[in-house]
Amino acid sequence: MTRCPPPIYASSRLYINFFQPSFKLKSKTRDGARVHKVYFAAATPCDRLVAHDSVEPAIKEKLQAQFNSLDPVRLLQEMRTAQQTLSEFAAHGVRAEAAPAGESDVAVFLASLSSAWKEGEARPTHRKQPKTKHWWKTRVDPFADAWPAIEGWLIAEPAVSANELMDRLATMVPDAYASKAQLRTLQRRVKAWRAERVKEMVLGSLRKSAETPVEV
């Protein structure tokens, strides 16, 4: 018994052979390390077959008639529908028969092509899977216990450097900070702390300006 090919293969075969141009290598020459390649003009497999001298005229007429009966937009829409069916089957294990596309479905699909580039790849099989959020920390915060003291130093001396803070920690708790291996982490924390303080100052000034009544 002859098995019918899946719809995605039937549609993609016609689309590629009749509407998908490609380049074929004509010649290749080497000049030292440089390779110069020359290609034939881009053409579809159907165009190459029709242009070949060894193909019989009856076959060429049949191919031309088949080409005239095809709609590339409808073929592309059928491919996307078949991909959607495969995607749903892979995700949920449910195989749904794809309904034949009507004129309204093709029109909607054609209209969506003008903005499809904004969302990137439109094929259902290329949908990105949502990433699982990590609720755990991969590293222990090296300044979890010392941060209240560090923040107090920063408030008292806003211009103090992270290097100076690291020296103070090494003197205060040599067992934990004598090697100063956490200096880079401390620099990032201090930078983030100062950025947050600046943000609070700017927003505070804006709130005060908005609350101050304007005298007319």
GROMACS .gro file of C-alpha atoms in nm:
model
  216
    1MET     CA    1   0.000   0.000   0.000
    2THR     CA    2   0.136   0.342  -0.096
    3ARG     CA    3   0.158   0.588   0.192
    4CYS     CA    4   0.082   0.954   0.132
    5PRO     CA    5   0.357   1.195   0.235
    6PRO     CA    6   0.285   1.424   0.534
    7PRO     CA    7   0.132   1.760   0.434
    8ILE     CA    8   0.446   1.949   0.531
    9TYR     CA    9   0.656   1.747   0.283
   10ALA     CA   10   0.400   1.779   0.004
   11SER     CA   11   0.379   2.158   0.043
   12SER     CA   12   0.750   2.220   0.101
   13ARG     CA   13   0.845   2.005  -0.199
   14LEU     CA   14   0.632   2.218  -0.430
   15TYR     CA   15   0.741   2.545  -0.271
   16ILE     CA   16   1.114   2.465  -0.293
   17ASN     CA   17   1.107   2.319  -0.643
   18PHE     CA   18   0.890   2.591  -0.799
   19PHE     CA   19   0.945   2.908  -0.592
   20GLN     CA   20   1.277   2.885  -0.405
   21PRO     CA   21   1.570   3.013  -0.617
   22SER     CA   22   1.921   2.895  -0.534
   23PHE     CA   23   2.274   2.943  -0.666
   24LYS     CA   24   2.475   2.669  -0.836
   25LEU     CA   25   2.852   2.675  -0.868
   26LYS     CA   26   2.973   2.739  -1.223
   27SER     CA   27   3.350   2.741  -1.176
   28LYS     CA   28   3.614   2.761  -0.906
   29THR     CA   29   3.973   2.878  -0.947
   30ARG     CA   30   4.249   2.905  -0.689
   31ASP     CA   31   4.505   3.184  -0.676
   32GLY     CA   32   4.739   3.096  -0.391
   33ALA     CA   33   4.533   3.095  -0.072
   34ARG     CA   34   4.242   3.276  -0.238
   35VAL     CA   35   3.961   3.082  -0.405
   36HIS     CA   36   3.752   3.261  -0.668
   37LYS     CA   37   3.406   3.115  -0.726
   38VAL     CA   38   3.163   3.197  -1.008
   39TYR     CA   39   2.795   3.103  -0.983
   40PHE     CA   40   2.514   3.067  -1.233
   41ALA     CA   41   2.226   3.310  -1.203
   42ALA     CA   42   1.985   3.218  -0.924
   43ALA     CA   43   1.707   2.988  -1.044
   44THR     CA   44   1.457   2.741  -0.906
   45PRO     CA   45   1.492   2.365  -0.968
   46CYS     CA   46   1.193   2.390  -1.201
   47ASP     CA   47   1.359   2.668  -1.403
   48ARG     CA   48   1.676   2.462  -1.443
   49LEU     CA   49   1.479   2.158  -1.554
   50VAL     CA   50   1.279   2.356  -1.808
   51ALA     CA   51   1.595   2.517  -1.946
   52HIS     CA   52   1.778   2.184  -1.985
   53ASP     CA   53   1.802   2.059  -2.344
   54SER     CA   54   1.766   1.689  -2.259
   55VAL     CA   55   1.421   1.730  -2.102
   56GLU     CA   56   1.134   1.641  -2.334
   57PRO     CA   57   0.897   1.921  -2.440
   58ALA     CA   58   0.595   1.733  -2.300
   59ILE     CA   59   0.753   1.725  -1.954
   60LYS     CA   60   0.837   2.095  -1.977
   61GLU     CA   61   0.475   2.176  -2.068
   62LYS     CA   62   0.351   1.968  -1.776
   63LEU     CA   63   0.585   2.147  -1.535
   64GLN     CA   64   0.479   2.486  -1.668
   65ALA     CA   65   0.112   2.399  -1.626
   66GLN     CA   66   0.176   2.280  -1.269
   67PHE     CA   67   0.365   2.603  -1.194
   68ASN     CA   68   0.075   2.814  -1.323
   69SER     CA   69  -0.167   2.630  -1.092
   70LEU     CA   70   0.032   2.687  -0.773
   71ASP     CA   71  -0.001   2.974  -0.525
   72PRO     CA   72   0.322   3.036  -0.327
   73VAL     CA   73   0.139   3.216  -0.047
   74ARG     CA   74  -0.103   2.926   0.000
   75LEU     CA   75   0.185   2.676  -0.001
   76LEU     CA   76   0.371   2.878   0.261
   77GLN     CA   77   0.057   2.898   0.475
   78GLU     CA   78   0.008   2.521   0.446
   79MET     CA   79   0.368   2.466   0.557
   80ARG     CA   80   0.319   2.688   0.863
   81THR     CA   81  -0.006   2.508   0.951
   82ALA     CA   82   0.163   2.169   0.925
   83GLN     CA   83   0.449   2.294   1.143
   84GLN     CA   84   0.195   2.410   1.401
   85THR     CA   85   0.040   2.063   1.403
   86LEU     CA   86   0.380   1.898   1.451
   87SER     CA   87   0.465   2.144   1.727
   88GLU     CA   88   0.143   2.069   1.916
   89PHE     CA   89   0.199   1.695   1.876
   90ALA     CA   90   0.556   1.721   2.006
   91ALA     CA   91   0.451   1.936   2.302
   92HIS     CA   92   0.127   1.766   2.407
   93GLY     CA   93   0.121   1.432   2.226
   94VAL     CA   94  -0.205   1.517   2.054
   95ARG     CA   95  -0.230   1.483   1.681
   96ALA     CA   96  -0.483   1.714   1.523
   97GLU     CA   97  -0.578   1.697   1.159
   98ALA     CA   98  -0.496   2.025   0.985
   99ALA     CA   99  -0.805   2.181   0.833
  100PRO     CA  100  -0.779   2.301   0.473
  101ALA     CA  101  -0.698   2.670   0.451
  102GLY     CA  102  -0.980   2.891   0.330
  103GLU     CA  103  -0.954   3.216   0.142
  104SER     CA  104  -0.993   3.420   0.463
  105ASP     CA  105  -0.716   3.223   0.639
  106VAL     CA  106  -0.476   3.283   0.352
  107ALA     CA  107  -0.561   3.654   0.349
  108VAL     CA  108  -0.494   3.683   0.722
  109PHE     CA  109  -0.167   3.493   0.684
  110LEU     CA  110  -0.059   3.716   0.395
  111ALA     CA  111  -0.137   4.029   0.596
  112SER     CA  112   0.069   3.899   0.890
  113LEU     CA  113   0.382   3.857   0.676
  114SER     CA  114   0.436   4.234   0.662
  115SER     CA  115   0.496   4.250   1.038
  116ALA     CA  116   0.634   3.900   1.103
  117TRP     CA  117   0.994   4.025   1.090
  118LYS     CA  118   0.935   4.230   1.406
  119GLU     CA  119   0.879   3.915   1.614
  120GLY     CA  120   1.168   3.724   1.457
  121GLU     CA  121   1.126   3.363   1.338
  122ALA     CA  122   0.757   3.297   1.277
  123ARG     CA  123   0.762   2.917   1.261
  124PRO     CA  124   0.590   2.740   1.552
  125THR     CA  125   0.873   2.487   1.578
  126HIS     CA  126   1.115   2.773   1.652
  127ARG     CA  127   0.933   2.901   1.958
  128LYS     CA  128   1.161   2.956   2.253
  129GLN     CA  129   1.081   2.754   2.560
  130PRO     CA  130   1.034   2.960   2.879
  131LYS     CA  131   1.333   2.948   3.109
  132THR     CA  132   1.288   2.821   3.462
  133LYS     CA  133   1.359   3.090   3.717
  134HIS     CA  134   1.632   3.009   3.965
  135TRP     CA  135   1.508   3.054   4.319
  136TRP     CA  136   1.840   2.954   4.472
  137LYS     CA  137   2.171   3.135   4.495
  138THR     CA  138   2.474   2.967   4.345
  139ARG     CA  139   2.716   3.145   4.579
  140VAL     CA  140   2.706   3.254   4.940
  141ASP     CA  141   2.719   3.632   4.987
  142PRO     CA  142   3.068   3.699   5.131
  143PHE     CA  143   2.949   4.026   5.286
  144ALA     CA  144   2.620   3.909   5.437
  145ASP     CA  145   2.743   3.963   5.795
  146ALA     CA  146   2.977   4.257   5.729
  147TRP     CA  147   2.748   4.466   5.509
  148PRO     CA  148   2.588   4.669   5.794
  149ALA     CA  149   2.937   4.787   5.894
  150ILE     CA  150   3.030   4.858   5.531
  151GLU     CA  151   2.713   5.058   5.475
  152GLY     CA  152   2.781   5.258   5.790
  153TRP     CA  153   3.128   5.347   5.659
  154LEU     CA  154   2.981   5.452   5.325
  155ILE     CA  155   2.722   5.676   5.490
  156ALA     CA  156   2.986   5.839   5.710
  157GLU     CA  157   3.242   5.869   5.430
  158PRO     CA  158   3.067   5.868   5.089
  159ALA     CA  159   3.396   5.911   4.901
  160VAL     CA  160   3.576   5.617   5.062
  161SER     CA  161   3.711   5.369   4.806
  162ALA     CA  162   3.634   4.998   4.789
  163ASN     CA  163   4.005   4.925   4.835
  164GLU     CA  164   4.004   5.115   5.166
  165LEU     CA  165   3.692   4.929   5.277
  166MET     CA  166   3.858   4.600   5.190
  167ASP     CA  167   4.163   4.692   5.400
  168ARG     CA  168   3.939   4.772   5.696
  169LEU     CA  169   3.759   4.439   5.664
  170ALA     CA  170   4.092   4.253   5.642
  171THR     CA  171   4.205   4.421   5.962
  172MET     CA  172   3.874   4.369   6.140
  173VAL     CA  173   3.808   4.007   6.030
  174PRO     CA  174   4.139   3.864   5.903
  175ASP     CA  175   4.014   3.507   5.897
  176ALA     CA  176   3.755   3.592   5.632
  177TYR     CA  177   3.908   3.884   5.437
  178ALA     CA  178   4.287   3.872   5.480
  179SER     CA  179   4.338   3.741   5.126
  180LYS     CA  180   4.121   4.021   4.981
  181ALA     CA  181   3.988   3.775   4.724
  182GLN     CA  182   3.645   3.937   4.750
  183LEU     CA  183   3.766   4.282   4.636
  184ARG     CA  184   3.601   4.265   4.294
  185THR     CA  185   3.269   4.164   4.450
  186LEU     CA  186   3.295   4.448   4.700
  187GLN     CA  187   3.365   4.699   4.422
  188ARG     CA  188   3.046   4.593   4.242
  189ARG     CA  189   2.842   4.611   4.561
  190VAL     CA  190   2.971   4.958   4.647
  191LYS     CA  191   2.905   5.079   4.292
  192ALA     CA  192   2.548   4.946   4.305
  193TRP     CA  193   2.493   5.102   4.649
  194ARG     CA  194   2.608   5.445   4.531
  195ALA     CA  195   2.393   5.423   4.217
  196GLU     CA  196   2.089   5.344   4.430
  197ARG     CA  197   2.160   5.641   4.661
  198VAL     CA  198   2.189   5.876   4.363
  199LYS     CA  199   1.861   5.744   4.228
  200GLU     CA  200   1.691   5.805   4.561
  201MET     CA  201   1.829   6.162   4.575
  202VAL     CA  202   1.706   6.242   4.221
  203LEU     CA  203   1.360   6.095   4.281
  204GLY     CA  204   1.338   6.273   4.615
  205SER     CA  205   1.415   6.607   4.454
  206LEU     CA  206   1.152   6.547   4.187
  207ARG     CA  207   0.890   6.460   4.450
  208LYS     CA  208   0.965   6.774   4.646
  209SER     CA  209   0.939   6.985   4.330
  210ALA     CA  210   0.605   6.828   4.245
  211GLU     CA  211   0.470   6.883   4.598
  212THR     CA  212   0.583   7.247   4.621
  213PRO     CA  213   0.290   7.477   4.531
  214VAL     CA  214   0.349   7.724   4.253
  215GLU     CA  215   0.274   8.087   4.340
  216VAL     CA  216   0.094   8.279   4.072
   0.00000   0.00000   0.00000
